[in-house]
PDB file of C-alpha atoms in Angstrom:
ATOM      1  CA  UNK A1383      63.069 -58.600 108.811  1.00 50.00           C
ATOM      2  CA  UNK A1384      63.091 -54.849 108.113  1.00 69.00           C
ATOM      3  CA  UNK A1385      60.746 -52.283 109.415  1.00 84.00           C
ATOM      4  CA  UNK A1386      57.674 -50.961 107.234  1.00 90.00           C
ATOM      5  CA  UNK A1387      58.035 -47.239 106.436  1.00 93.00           C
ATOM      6  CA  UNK A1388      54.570 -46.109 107.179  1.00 95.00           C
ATOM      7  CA  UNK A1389      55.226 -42.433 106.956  1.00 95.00           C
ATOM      8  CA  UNK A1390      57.153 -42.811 103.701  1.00 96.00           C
ATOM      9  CA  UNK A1391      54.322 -44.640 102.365  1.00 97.00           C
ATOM     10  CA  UNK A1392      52.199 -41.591 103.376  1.00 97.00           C
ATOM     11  CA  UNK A1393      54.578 -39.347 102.289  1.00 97.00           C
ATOM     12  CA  UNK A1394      54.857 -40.951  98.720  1.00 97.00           C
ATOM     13  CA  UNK A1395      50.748 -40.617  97.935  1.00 98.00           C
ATOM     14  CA  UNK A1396      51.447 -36.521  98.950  1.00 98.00           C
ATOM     15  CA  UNK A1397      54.461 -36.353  96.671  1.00 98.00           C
ATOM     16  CA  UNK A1398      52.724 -38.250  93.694  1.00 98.00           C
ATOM     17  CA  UNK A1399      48.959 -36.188  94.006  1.00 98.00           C
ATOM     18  CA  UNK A1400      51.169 -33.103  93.986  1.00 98.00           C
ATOM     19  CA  UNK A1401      53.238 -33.283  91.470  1.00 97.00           C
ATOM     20  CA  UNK A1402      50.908 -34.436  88.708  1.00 97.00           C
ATOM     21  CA  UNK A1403      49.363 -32.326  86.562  1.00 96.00           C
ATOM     22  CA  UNK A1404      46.321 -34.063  86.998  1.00 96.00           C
ATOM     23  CA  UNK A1405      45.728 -33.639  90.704  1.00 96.00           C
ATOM     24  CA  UNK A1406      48.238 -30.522  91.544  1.00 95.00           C
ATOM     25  CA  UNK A1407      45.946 -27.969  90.797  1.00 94.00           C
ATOM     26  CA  UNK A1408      42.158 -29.147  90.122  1.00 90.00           C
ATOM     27  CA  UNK A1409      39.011 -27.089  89.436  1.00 81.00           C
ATOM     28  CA  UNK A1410      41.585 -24.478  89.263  1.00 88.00           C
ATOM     29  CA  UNK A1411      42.444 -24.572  92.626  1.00 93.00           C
ATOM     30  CA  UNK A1412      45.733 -25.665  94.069  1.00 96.00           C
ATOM     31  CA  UNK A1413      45.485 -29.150  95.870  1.00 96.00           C
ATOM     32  CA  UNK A1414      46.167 -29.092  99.254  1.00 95.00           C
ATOM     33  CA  UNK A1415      47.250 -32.917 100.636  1.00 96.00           C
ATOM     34  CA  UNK A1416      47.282 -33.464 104.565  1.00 95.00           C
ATOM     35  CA  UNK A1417      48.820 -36.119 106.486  1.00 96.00           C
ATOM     36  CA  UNK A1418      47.429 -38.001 109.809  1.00 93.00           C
ATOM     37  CA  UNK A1419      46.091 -34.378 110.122  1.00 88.00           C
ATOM     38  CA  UNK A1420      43.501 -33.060 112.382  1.00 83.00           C
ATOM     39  CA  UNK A1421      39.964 -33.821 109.918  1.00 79.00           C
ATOM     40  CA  UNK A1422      39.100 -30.537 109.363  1.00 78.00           C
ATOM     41  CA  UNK A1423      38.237 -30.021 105.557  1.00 74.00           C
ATOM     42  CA  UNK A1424      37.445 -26.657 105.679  1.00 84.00           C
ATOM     43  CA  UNK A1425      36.356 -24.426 102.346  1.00 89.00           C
ATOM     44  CA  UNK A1426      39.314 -22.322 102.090  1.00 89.00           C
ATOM     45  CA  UNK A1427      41.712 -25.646 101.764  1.00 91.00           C
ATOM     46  CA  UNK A1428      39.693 -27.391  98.995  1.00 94.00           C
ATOM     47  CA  UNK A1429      40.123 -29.415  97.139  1.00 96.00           C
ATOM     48  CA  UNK A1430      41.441 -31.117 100.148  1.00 96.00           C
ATOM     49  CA  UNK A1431      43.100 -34.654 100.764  1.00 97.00           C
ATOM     50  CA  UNK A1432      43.586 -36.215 104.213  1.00 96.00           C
ATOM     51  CA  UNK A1433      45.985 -39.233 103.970  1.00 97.00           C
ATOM     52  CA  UNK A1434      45.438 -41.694 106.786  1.00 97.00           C
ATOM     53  CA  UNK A1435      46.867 -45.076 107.925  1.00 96.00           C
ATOM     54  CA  UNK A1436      43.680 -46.940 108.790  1.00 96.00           C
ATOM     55  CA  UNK A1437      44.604 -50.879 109.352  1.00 95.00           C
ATOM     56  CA  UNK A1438      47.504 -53.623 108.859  1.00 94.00           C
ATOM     57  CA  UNK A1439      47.351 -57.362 108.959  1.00 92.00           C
ATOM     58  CA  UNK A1440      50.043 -60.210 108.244  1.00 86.00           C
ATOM     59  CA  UNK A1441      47.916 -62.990 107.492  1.00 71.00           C
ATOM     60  CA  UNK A1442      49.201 -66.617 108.617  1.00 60.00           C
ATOM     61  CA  UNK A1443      49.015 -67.977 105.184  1.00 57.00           C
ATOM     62  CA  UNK A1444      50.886 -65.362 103.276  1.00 53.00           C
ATOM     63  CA  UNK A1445      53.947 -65.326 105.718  1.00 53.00           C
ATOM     64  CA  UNK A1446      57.374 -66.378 104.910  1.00 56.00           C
ATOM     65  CA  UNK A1447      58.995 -66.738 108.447  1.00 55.00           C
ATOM     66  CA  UNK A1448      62.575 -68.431 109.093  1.00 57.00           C
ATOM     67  CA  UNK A1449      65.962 -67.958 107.686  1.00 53.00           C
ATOM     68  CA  UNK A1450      66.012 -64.761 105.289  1.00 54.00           C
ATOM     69  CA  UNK A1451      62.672 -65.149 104.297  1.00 63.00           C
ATOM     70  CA  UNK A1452      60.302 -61.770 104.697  1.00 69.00           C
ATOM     71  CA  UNK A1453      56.754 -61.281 105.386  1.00 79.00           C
ATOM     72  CA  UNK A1454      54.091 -60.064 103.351  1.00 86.00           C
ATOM     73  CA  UNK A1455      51.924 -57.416 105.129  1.00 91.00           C
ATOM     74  CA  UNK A1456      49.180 -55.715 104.138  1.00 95.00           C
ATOM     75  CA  UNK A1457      48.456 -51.633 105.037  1.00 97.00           C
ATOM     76  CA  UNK A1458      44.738 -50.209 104.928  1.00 98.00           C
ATOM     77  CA  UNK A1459      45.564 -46.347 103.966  1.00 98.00           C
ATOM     78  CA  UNK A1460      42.036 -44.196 103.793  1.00 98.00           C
ATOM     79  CA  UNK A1461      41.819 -40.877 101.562  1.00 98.00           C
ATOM     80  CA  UNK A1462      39.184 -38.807 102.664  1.00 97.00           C
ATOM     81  CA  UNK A1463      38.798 -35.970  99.769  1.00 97.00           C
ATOM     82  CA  UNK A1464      36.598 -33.016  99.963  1.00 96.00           C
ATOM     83  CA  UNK A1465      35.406 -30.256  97.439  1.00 96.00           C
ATOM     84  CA  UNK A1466      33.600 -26.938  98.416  1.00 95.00           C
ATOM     85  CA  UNK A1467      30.783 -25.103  96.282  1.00 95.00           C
ATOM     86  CA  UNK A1468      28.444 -22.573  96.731  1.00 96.00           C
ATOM     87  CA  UNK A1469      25.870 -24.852  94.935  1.00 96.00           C
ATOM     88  CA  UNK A1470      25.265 -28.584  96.045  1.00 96.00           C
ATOM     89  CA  UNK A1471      25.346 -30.218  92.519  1.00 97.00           C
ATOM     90  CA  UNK A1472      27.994 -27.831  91.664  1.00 97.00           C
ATOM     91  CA  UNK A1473      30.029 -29.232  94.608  1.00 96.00           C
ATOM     92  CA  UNK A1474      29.270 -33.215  93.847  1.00 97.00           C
ATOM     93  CA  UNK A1475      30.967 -32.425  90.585  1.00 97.00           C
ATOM     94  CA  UNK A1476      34.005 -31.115  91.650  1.00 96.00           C
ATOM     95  CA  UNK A1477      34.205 -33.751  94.096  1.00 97.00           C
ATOM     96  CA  UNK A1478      33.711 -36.630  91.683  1.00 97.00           C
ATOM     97  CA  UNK A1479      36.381 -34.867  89.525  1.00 96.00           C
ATOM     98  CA  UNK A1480      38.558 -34.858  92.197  1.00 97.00           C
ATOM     99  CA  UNK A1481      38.045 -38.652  93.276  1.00 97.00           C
ATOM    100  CA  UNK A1482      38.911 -39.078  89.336  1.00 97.00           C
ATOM    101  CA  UNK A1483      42.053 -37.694  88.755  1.00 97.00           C
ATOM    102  CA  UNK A1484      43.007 -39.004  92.013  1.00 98.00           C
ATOM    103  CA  UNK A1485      42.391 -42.525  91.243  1.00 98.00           C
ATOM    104  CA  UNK A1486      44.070 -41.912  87.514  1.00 98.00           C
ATOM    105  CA  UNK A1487      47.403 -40.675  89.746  1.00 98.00           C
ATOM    106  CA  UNK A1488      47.360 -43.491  91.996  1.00 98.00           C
ATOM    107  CA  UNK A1489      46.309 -46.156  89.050  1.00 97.00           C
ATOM    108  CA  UNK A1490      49.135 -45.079  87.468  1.00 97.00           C
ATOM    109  CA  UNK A1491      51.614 -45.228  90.210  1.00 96.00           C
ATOM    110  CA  UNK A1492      50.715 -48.767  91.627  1.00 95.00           C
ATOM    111  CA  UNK A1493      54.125 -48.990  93.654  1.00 96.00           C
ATOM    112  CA  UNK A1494      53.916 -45.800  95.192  1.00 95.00           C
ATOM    113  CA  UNK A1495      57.046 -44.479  94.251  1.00 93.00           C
ATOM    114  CA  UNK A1496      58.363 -47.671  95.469  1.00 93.00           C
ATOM    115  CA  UNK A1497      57.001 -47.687  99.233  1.00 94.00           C
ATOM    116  CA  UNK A1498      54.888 -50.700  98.307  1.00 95.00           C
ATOM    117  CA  UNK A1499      54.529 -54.232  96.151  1.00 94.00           C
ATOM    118  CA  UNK A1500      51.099 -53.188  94.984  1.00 95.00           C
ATOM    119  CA  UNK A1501      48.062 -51.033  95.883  1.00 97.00           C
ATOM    120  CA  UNK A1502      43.908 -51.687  95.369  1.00 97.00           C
ATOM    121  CA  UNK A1503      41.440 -50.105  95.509  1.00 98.00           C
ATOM    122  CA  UNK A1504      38.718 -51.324  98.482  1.00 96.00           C
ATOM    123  CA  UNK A1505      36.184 -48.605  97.659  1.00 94.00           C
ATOM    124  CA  UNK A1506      34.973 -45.850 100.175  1.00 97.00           C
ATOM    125  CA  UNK A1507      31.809 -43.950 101.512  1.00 97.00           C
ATOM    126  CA  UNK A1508      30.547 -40.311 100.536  1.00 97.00           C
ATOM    127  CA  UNK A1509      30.069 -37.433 102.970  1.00 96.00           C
ATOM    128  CA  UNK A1510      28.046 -34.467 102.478  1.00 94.00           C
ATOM    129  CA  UNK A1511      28.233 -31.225 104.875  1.00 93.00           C
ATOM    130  CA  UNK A1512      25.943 -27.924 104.551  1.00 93.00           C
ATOM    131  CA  UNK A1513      29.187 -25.518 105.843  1.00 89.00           C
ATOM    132  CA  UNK A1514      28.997 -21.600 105.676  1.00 76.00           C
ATOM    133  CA  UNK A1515      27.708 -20.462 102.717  1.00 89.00           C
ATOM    134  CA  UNK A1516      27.867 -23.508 100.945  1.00 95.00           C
ATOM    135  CA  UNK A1517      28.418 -27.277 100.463  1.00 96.00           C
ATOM    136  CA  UNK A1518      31.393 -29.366 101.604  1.00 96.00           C
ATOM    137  CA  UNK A1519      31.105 -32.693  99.724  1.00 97.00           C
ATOM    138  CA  UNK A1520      33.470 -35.886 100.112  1.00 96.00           C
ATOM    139  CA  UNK A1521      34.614 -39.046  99.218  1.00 98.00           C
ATOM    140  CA  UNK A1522      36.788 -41.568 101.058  1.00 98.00           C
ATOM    141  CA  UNK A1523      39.112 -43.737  99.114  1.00 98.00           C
ATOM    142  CA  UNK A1524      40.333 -47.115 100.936  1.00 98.00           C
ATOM    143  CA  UNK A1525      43.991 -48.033  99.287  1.00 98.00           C
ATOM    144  CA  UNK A1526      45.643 -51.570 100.469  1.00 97.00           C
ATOM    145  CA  UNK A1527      48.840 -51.481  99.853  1.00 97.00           C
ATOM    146  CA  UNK A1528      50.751 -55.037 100.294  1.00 95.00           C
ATOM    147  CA  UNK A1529      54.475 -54.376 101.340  1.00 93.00           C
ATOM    148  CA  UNK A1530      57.273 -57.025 102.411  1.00 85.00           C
ATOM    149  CA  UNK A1531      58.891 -56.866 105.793  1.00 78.00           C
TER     150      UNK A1531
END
């Protein structure tokens, strides 16, 4: 059985949001992509994306155990992205943006540069701030990613 890369799998959704056009640079800012970092979205770092591992599970049904056989697993990663404006609506539209084109790069990239079988989409839950002179607004994204050990 070999060991699950967790990092690499981390390190893969960084490496794919920042080098495609669509997510690099967004609302003409540069993305900035932060793994199993402290959560602090601040203004000055948006658009912001904090990449964490969230959950695991190797249900009973889906393993293969004995001889050379592997085991499926599957990872919970959550996004949490965040936008800043001056102006609340302002800010929900750069946010929504951003959960857009981040979606399109992951959609895109199902195997995560090869990290993983296959990633989903489980949803997420919004976040809204009032921060210094303006509005922090977020999004989480939940991403299962099934991966053989």
């Amino acid at each position: 059985m070999s060991t699950i890369d967790y990092t690499a799998i981390e390190q893969a959704i960084k490496d794919l949001l920042l080098a495609d056009e669509r997510t690099r640079e967004i609302n003409g800012r540069t993305l900035t992509v932060a793994l199993e970092d402290a959560f602090q979205p601040i203004p000055d770092k948006c658009p912001w994306v904090g990449v964490y591992l969230d959950s695991w599970s190797s249900e009973a049904t889906r393993e293969f155990i004995g001889g050379a056989q592997s085991m499926l697993t599957t990872i919970v990663i959550e996004l949490w992205l965040y936008e800043y404006s001056l102006e609340n609506a302002v800010g929900a539209q750069k946010r929504d943006a951003l959960l857009q084109n981040v979606k399109e790069v992951l959609k895109a990239n199902r195997q995560l540069n090869s990290t993983v079988l296959v990633t989903r989409f489980l949803g997420g839950e919004f976040d809204s701030a009032k921060v210094k002179e303006g509005f922090l607004k977020g999004v989480s994204l939940r991403l299962e990613c099934e991966v053989r050990e």
